[in-house]
């Protein structure tokens, strides 16, 4: 990695999700207490607001077609749509806990810890979301460490609604804490906080490579349009690095 260190100096509390806004050229970061901020790629905070007081936001995604942001709430298993211009919540979408007989999000469990959006012009909703359920157990009968693909009615509903589970897979790694979609190759990037690793995988769950991941308490990941990677850390701060070739990002 080309190391640029911690760029977040304002003391934004418990960063748990981050996304790059290509239209604005800035980063959006969310925290565990329901707040959000917009910052430059050098870490200067431009705006800050509370989206929903006390909401345990644990991941942030962006739909590039609309520019809207989507924050996942851990425990409630909900996705909140946020207007980047006003930093206000617009709609909420509920994530089902089960697919058939399989319980993917255990009530009272660790819940959704990560989210990303994958554009798809052929999908009536403009694409699909991938979310990760956090689990610290390898027990096959315990809470599952899984990545779930969702179709969310962001186009078809004006008031919110319930997402539909399209499929899921278990990568075989605990403590999934961050997700990002790499538009350059169509792959998913998944963080495992407990193992300090970053996995590159297909959207069907085939792991292509695993690399050591710097820092600790890594809970969010974003790629910008210049090849930089940003890591939101629950212990505080946002790390900025540039991976060596073959690199992630456009």
CSV table of N, CA and C in Angstrom, one decimal, residues 30-123:
chain,number,residue,atom,x,y,z
A,30,UNK,N,-20.8,7.7,7.8
A,30,UNK,CA,-21.8,7.6,8.9
A,30,UNK,C,-21.2,7.0,10.1
A,31,UNK,N,-22.0,7.3,11.3
A,31,UNK,CA,-21.5,6.8,12.6
A,31,UNK,C,-22.5,6.0,13.3
A,32,UNK,N,-22.1,5.4,14.4
A,32,UNK,CA,-23.0,4.5,15.2
A,32,UNK,C,-24.1,5.1,15.9
A,33,UNK,N,-24.2,6.4,15.9
A,33,UNK,CA,-25.2,7.1,16.7
A,33,UNK,C,-26.2,7.9,15.8
A,34,UNK,N,-26.2,7.5,14.5
A,34,UNK,CA,-27.2,8.1,13.6
A,34,UNK,C,-26.8,9.4,12.9
A,35,UNK,N,-25.4,9.7,12.9
A,35,UNK,CA,-25.0,10.9,12.3
A,35,UNK,C,-24.3,10.6,11.0
A,36,UNK,N,-24.1,11.7,10.2
A,36,UNK,CA,-23.5,11.6,8.9
A,36,UNK,C,-22.7,12.8,8.6
A,37,UNK,N,-21.6,12.7,7.9
A,37,UNK,CA,-20.8,13.9,7.5
A,37,UNK,C,-20.4,13.7,6.0
A,38,UNK,N,-20.2,14.8,5.4
A,38,UNK,CA,-19.5,14.9,4.1
A,38,UNK,C,-18.2,15.5,4.2
A,39,UNK,N,-17.1,14.9,3.6
A,39,UNK,CA,-15.8,15.4,3.7
A,39,UNK,C,-15.1,15.3,2.4
A,40,UNK,N,-14.0,16.0,2.2
A,40,UNK,CA,-13.2,16.0,1.1
A,40,UNK,C,-12.3,14.7,1.1
A,41,UNK,N,-11.7,14.3,0.0
A,41,UNK,CA,-10.9,13.1,0.0
A,41,UNK,C,-9.6,13.4,0.8
A,42,UNK,N,-9.3,14.6,1.3
A,42,UNK,CA,-8.2,14.8,2.2
A,42,UNK,C,-8.7,14.9,3.6
A,43,UNK,N,-10.0,14.7,3.9
A,43,UNK,CA,-10.4,14.6,5.3
A,43,UNK,C,-11.1,15.9,5.8
A,44,UNK,N,-11.2,16.9,5.1
A,44,UNK,CA,-11.8,18.2,5.6
A,44,UNK,C,-13.3,18.0,5.6
A,45,UNK,N,-13.9,18.1,6.8
A,45,UNK,CA,-15.4,18.0,7.0
A,45,UNK,C,-16.1,19.2,6.4
A,46,UNK,N,-17.0,19.0,5.5
A,46,UNK,CA,-17.8,20.0,4.9
A,46,UNK,C,-19.1,20.3,5.5
A,47,UNK,N,-19.8,19.2,5.9
A,47,UNK,CA,-21.1,19.3,6.5
A,47,UNK,C,-21.2,18.1,7.5
A,48,UNK,N,-22.1,18.3,8.5
A,48,UNK,CA,-22.4,17.2,9.4
A,48,UNK,C,-23.8,17.3,9.9
A,49,UNK,N,-24.5,16.2,10.1
A,49,UNK,CA,-25.9,16.3,10.5
A,49,UNK,C,-26.3,14.9,11.2
A,50,UNK,N,-27.4,15.0,11.9
A,50,UNK,CA,-27.9,13.7,12.5
A,50,UNK,C,-29.1,13.3,11.6
A,51,UNK,N,-29.0,12.1,11.1
A,51,UNK,CA,-30.1,11.6,10.2
A,51,UNK,C,-31.2,11.0,11.0
A,52,UNK,N,-30.8,10.3,12.0
A,52,UNK,CA,-31.8,9.7,12.9
A,52,UNK,C,-31.1,9.4,14.3
A,53,UNK,N,-31.6,10.1,15.3
A,53,UNK,CA,-30.9,10.0,16.6
A,53,UNK,C,-30.8,8.6,17.2
A,54,UNK,N,-29.6,8.2,17.5
A,54,UNK,CA,-29.5,6.9,18.1
A,54,UNK,C,-29.5,5.7,17.2
A,55,UNK,N,-29.7,5.9,15.9
A,55,UNK,CA,-29.7,4.8,14.9
A,55,UNK,C,-28.3,4.2,14.8
A,56,UNK,N,-28.2,2.9,14.9
A,56,UNK,CA,-26.9,2.2,14.8
A,56,UNK,C,-26.6,2.0,13.4
A,57,UNK,N,-26.1,3.0,12.7
A,57,UNK,CA,-25.8,2.9,11.3
A,57,UNK,C,-24.5,2.1,11.2
A,58,UNK,N,-24.5,1.1,10.3
A,58,UNK,CA,-23.3,0.2,10.2
A,58,UNK,C,-22.9,-0.1,8.7
A,59,UNK,N,-23.3,0.8,7.8
A,59,UNK,CA,-22.8,0.6,6.4
A,59,UNK,C,-23.5,1.7,5.6
A,60,UNK,N,-22.8,2.1,4.5
A,60,UNK,CA,-23.3,3.1,3.6
A,60,UNK,C,-23.1,2.8,2.2
A,61,UNK,N,-24.1,3.0,1.3
A,61,UNK,CA,-24.0,2.7,-0.1
A,61,UNK,C,-24.6,3.9,-0.9
A,62,UNK,N,-24.3,3.9,-2.2
A,62,UNK,CA,-24.8,4.9,-3.0
A,62,UNK,C,-25.2,4.4,-4.4
A,63,UNK,N,-26.4,4.9,-4.9
A,63,UNK,CA,-26.9,4.5,-6.2
A,63,UNK,C,-26.4,5.6,-7.1
A,64,UNK,N,-25.4,5.3,-8.0
A,64,UNK,CA,-24.8,6.3,-8.9
A,64,UNK,C,-25.8,6.9,-9.9
A,65,UNK,N,-26.9,6.3,-10.2
A,65,UNK,CA,-27.9,6.8,-11.1
A,65,UNK,C,-28.7,7.9,-10.5
A,66,UNK,N,-29.0,7.9,-9.2
A,66,UNK,CA,-29.8,8.9,-8.6
A,66,UNK,C,-29.0,9.7,-7.6
A,67,UNK,N,-27.8,9.2,-7.2
A,67,UNK,CA,-27.0,9.9,-6.2
A,67,UNK,C,-27.4,9.8,-4.8
A,68,UNK,N,-28.5,9.0,-4.6
A,68,UNK,CA,-29.0,8.9,-3.2
A,68,UNK,C,-28.2,7.9,-2.4
A,69,UNK,N,-28.1,8.1,-1.1
A,69,UNK,CA,-27.4,7.3,-0.2
A,69,UNK,C,-28.3,6.4,0.6
A,70,UNK,N,-27.7,5.2,1.0
A,70,UNK,CA,-28.5,4.2,1.7
A,70,UNK,C,-27.7,3.7,2.9
A,71,UNK,N,-28.2,3.9,4.1
A,71,UNK,CA,-27.5,3.5,5.3
A,71,UNK,C,-28.2,2.3,5.9
A,72,UNK,N,-27.5,1.3,6.3
A,72,UNK,CA,-28.0,0.1,7.0
A,72,UNK,C,-28.1,0.3,8.5
A,73,UNK,N,-29.2,-0.1,9.1
A,73,UNK,CA,-29.3,0.0,10.6
A,73,UNK,C,-29.2,-1.4,11.1
A,74,UNK,N,-28.2,-1.6,12.0
A,74,UNK,CA,-27.9,-2.9,12.6
A,74,UNK,C,-29.0,-3.1,13.6
A,75,UNK,N,-29.4,-4.4,13.7
A,75,UNK,CA,-30.4,-4.8,14.7
A,75,UNK,C,-31.8,-4.6,14.2
A,76,UNK,N,-32.1,-3.5,13.7
A,76,UNK,CA,-33.5,-3.2,13.1
A,76,UNK,C,-33.6,-3.9,11.8
A,77,UNK,N,-32.4,-4.1,11.1
A,77,UNK,CA,-32.4,-4.7,9.7
A,77,UNK,C,-33.3,-3.8,8.8
A,78,UNK,N,-32.9,-2.5,8.8
A,78,UNK,CA,-33.6,-1.6,7.9
A,78,UNK,C,-32.5,-0.8,7.1
A,79,UNK,N,-33.0,-0.3,5.9
A,79,UNK,CA,-32.1,0.5,5.1
A,79,UNK,C,-32.8,1.9,4.9
A,80,UNK,N,-32.1,2.9,5.3
A,80,UNK,CA,-32.6,4.3,5.3
A,80,UNK,C,-32.0,5.0,4.1
A,81,UNK,N,-32.9,5.6,3.3
A,81,UNK,CA,-32.5,6.4,2.1
A,81,UNK,C,-32.2,7.8,2.6
A,82,UNK,N,-31.1,8.4,2.2
A,82,UNK,CA,-30.6,9.7,2.6
A,82,UNK,C,-30.4,10.6,1.4
A,83,UNK,N,-30.9,11.8,1.4
A,83,UNK,CA,-30.6,12.8,0.4
A,83,UNK,C,-29.3,13.4,0.6
A,84,UNK,N,-28.3,13.3,-0.3
A,84,UNK,CA,-27.0,13.9,-0.1
A,84,UNK,C,-27.0,15.4,-0.1
A,85,UNK,N,-28.0,16.0,-0.7
A,85,UNK,CA,-28.0,17.5,-0.7
A,85,UNK,C,-28.5,18.1,0.7
A,86,UNK,N,-29.4,17.4,1.3
A,86,UNK,CA,-29.9,17.9,2.6
A,86,UNK,C,-29.5,17.1,3.8
A,87,UNK,N,-28.9,15.9,3.6
A,87,UNK,CA,-28.5,15.0,4.7
A,87,UNK,C,-29.8,14.6,5.5
A,88,UNK,N,-30.9,14.5,4.9
A,88,UNK,CA,-32.1,14.1,5.6
A,88,UNK,C,-32.6,12.8,5.1
A,89,UNK,N,-33.3,12.0,6.0
A,89,UNK,CA,-33.8,10.7,5.6
A,89,UNK,C,-35.1,10.9,4.7
A,90,UNK,N,-35.2,10.1,3.7
A,90,UNK,CA,-36.3,10.2,2.8
A,90,UNK,C,-37.3,9.0,3.0
A,91,UNK,N,-36.8,7.8,2.9
A,91,UNK,CA,-37.6,6.6,3.0
A,91,UNK,C,-36.9,5.5,3.8
A,92,UNK,N,-37.6,4.5,4.3
A,92,UNK,CA,-37.1,3.4,5.0
A,92,UNK,C,-37.5,2.1,4.3
A,93,UNK,N,-36.6,1.1,4.3
A,93,UNK,CA,-37.0,-0.2,3.7
A,93,UNK,C,-36.6,-1.3,4.7
A,94,UNK,N,-37.5,-2.2,4.9
A,94,UNK,CA,-37.2,-3.3,5.8
A,94,UNK,C,-36.6,-4.5,5.1
A,95,UNK,N,-35.6,-5.2,5.7
A,95,UNK,CA,-35.0,-6.4,5.2
A,95,UNK,C,-35.6,-7.6,5.9
A,96,UNK,N,-36.1,-8.6,5.1
A,96,UNK,CA,-36.6,-9.8,5.7
A,96,UNK,C,-35.5,-10.5,6.4
A,97,UNK,N,-35.9,-11.2,7.5
A,97,UNK,CA,-34.9,-12.0,8.3
A,97,UNK,C,-34.7,-13.4,7.7
A,98,UNK,N,-35.6,-13.9,6.9
A,98,UNK,CA,-35.6,-15.3,6.5
A,98,UNK,C,-35.8,-15.4,5.0
A,99,UNK,N,-35.2,-16.4,4.4
A,99,UNK,CA,-35.5,-16.8,3.1
A,99,UNK,C,-35.9,-18.3,3.1
A,100,UNK,N,-37.2,-18.5,3.0
A,100,UNK,CA,-37.8,-19.9,3.2
A,100,UNK,C,-37.6,-20.3,4.6
A,101,UNK,N,-36.9,-21.5,4.8
A,101,UNK,CA,-36.7,-22.0,6.2
A,101,UNK,C,-35.4,-21.5,6.8
A,102,UNK,N,-34.6,-20.7,6.0
A,102,UNK,CA,-33.3,-20.3,6.5
A,102,UNK,C,-33.4,-18.9,7.1
A,103,UNK,N,-32.9,-18.9,8.4
A,103,UNK,CA,-32.9,-17.6,9.1
A,103,UNK,C,-31.5,-17.0,8.9
A,104,UNK,N,-31.5,-15.8,8.2
A,104,UNK,CA,-30.3,-15.1,7.8
A,104,UNK,C,-29.9,-14.0,8.7
A,105,UNK,N,-30.9,-13.4,9.3
A,105,UNK,CA,-30.7,-12.3,10.3
A,105,UNK,C,-31.4,-12.7,11.6
A,106,UNK,N,-30.7,-13.1,12.6
A,106,UNK,CA,-31.3,-13.6,13.8
A,106,UNK,C,-31.8,-12.4,14.7
A,107,UNK,N,-33.1,-12.5,15.1
A,107,UNK,CA,-33.6,-11.5,16.1
A,107,UNK,C,-32.7,-11.4,17.3
A,108,UNK,N,-32.3,-10.2,17.7
A,108,UNK,CA,-31.4,-10.0,18.8
A,108,UNK,C,-29.9,-10.4,18.5
A,109,UNK,N,-29.6,-10.7,17.3
A,109,UNK,CA,-28.3,-11.0,16.9
A,109,UNK,C,-27.4,-9.8,16.6
A,110,UNK,N,-26.3,-10.0,15.9
A,110,UNK,CA,-25.5,-8.9,15.5
A,110,UNK,C,-26.0,-8.1,14.4
A,111,UNK,N,-26.7,-8.7,13.4
A,111,UNK,CA,-27.4,-7.9,12.4
A,111,UNK,C,-26.5,-7.4,11.3
A,112,UNK,N,-27.2,-6.6,10.4
A,112,UNK,CA,-26.5,-6.1,9.2
A,112,UNK,C,-25.3,-5.2,9.6
A,113,UNK,N,-24.2,-5.4,9.1
A,113,UNK,CA,-23.0,-4.7,9.4
A,113,UNK,C,-22.3,-4.0,8.2
A,114,UNK,N,-22.8,-4.3,7.0
A,114,UNK,CA,-22.2,-3.7,5.8
A,114,UNK,C,-23.2,-3.7,4.7
A,115,UNK,N,-23.0,-2.8,3.7
A,115,UNK,CA,-23.9,-2.7,2.6
A,115,UNK,C,-23.2,-2.1,1.4
A,116,UNK,N,-23.5,-2.5,0.2
A,116,UNK,CA,-23.0,-1.9,-1.0
A,116,UNK,C,-24.1,-2.0,-2.1
A,117,UNK,N,-24.0,-1.2,-3.2
A,117,UNK,CA,-25.0,-1.2,-4.2
A,117,UNK,C,-24.3,-1.6,-5.5
A,118,UNK,N,-24.9,-2.5,-6.3
A,118,UNK,CA,-24.4,-2.9,-7.6
A,118,UNK,C,-25.4,-2.5,-8.7
A,119,UNK,N,-25.0,-1.5,-9.5
A,119,UNK,CA,-25.9,-1.0,-10.6
A,119,UNK,C,-26.2,-2.1,-11.6
A,120,UNK,N,-27.4,-2.1,-12.1
A,120,UNK,CA,-27.8,-3.1,-13.1
A,120,UNK,C,-29.0,-2.5,-13.9
A,121,UNK,N,-28.7,-1.9,-15.1
A,121,UNK,CA,-29.8,-1.2,-15.9
A,121,UNK,C,-30.9,-2.1,-16.2
A,122,UNK,N,-30.7,-3.5,-16.3
A,122,UNK,CA,-31.8,-4.4,-16.6
A,122,UNK,C,-32.7,-4.7,-15.4
A,123,UNK,N,-32.3,-4.3,-14.2
A,123,UNK,CA,-33.1,-4.5,-13.1
A,123,UNK,C,-34.1,-3.4,-12.9
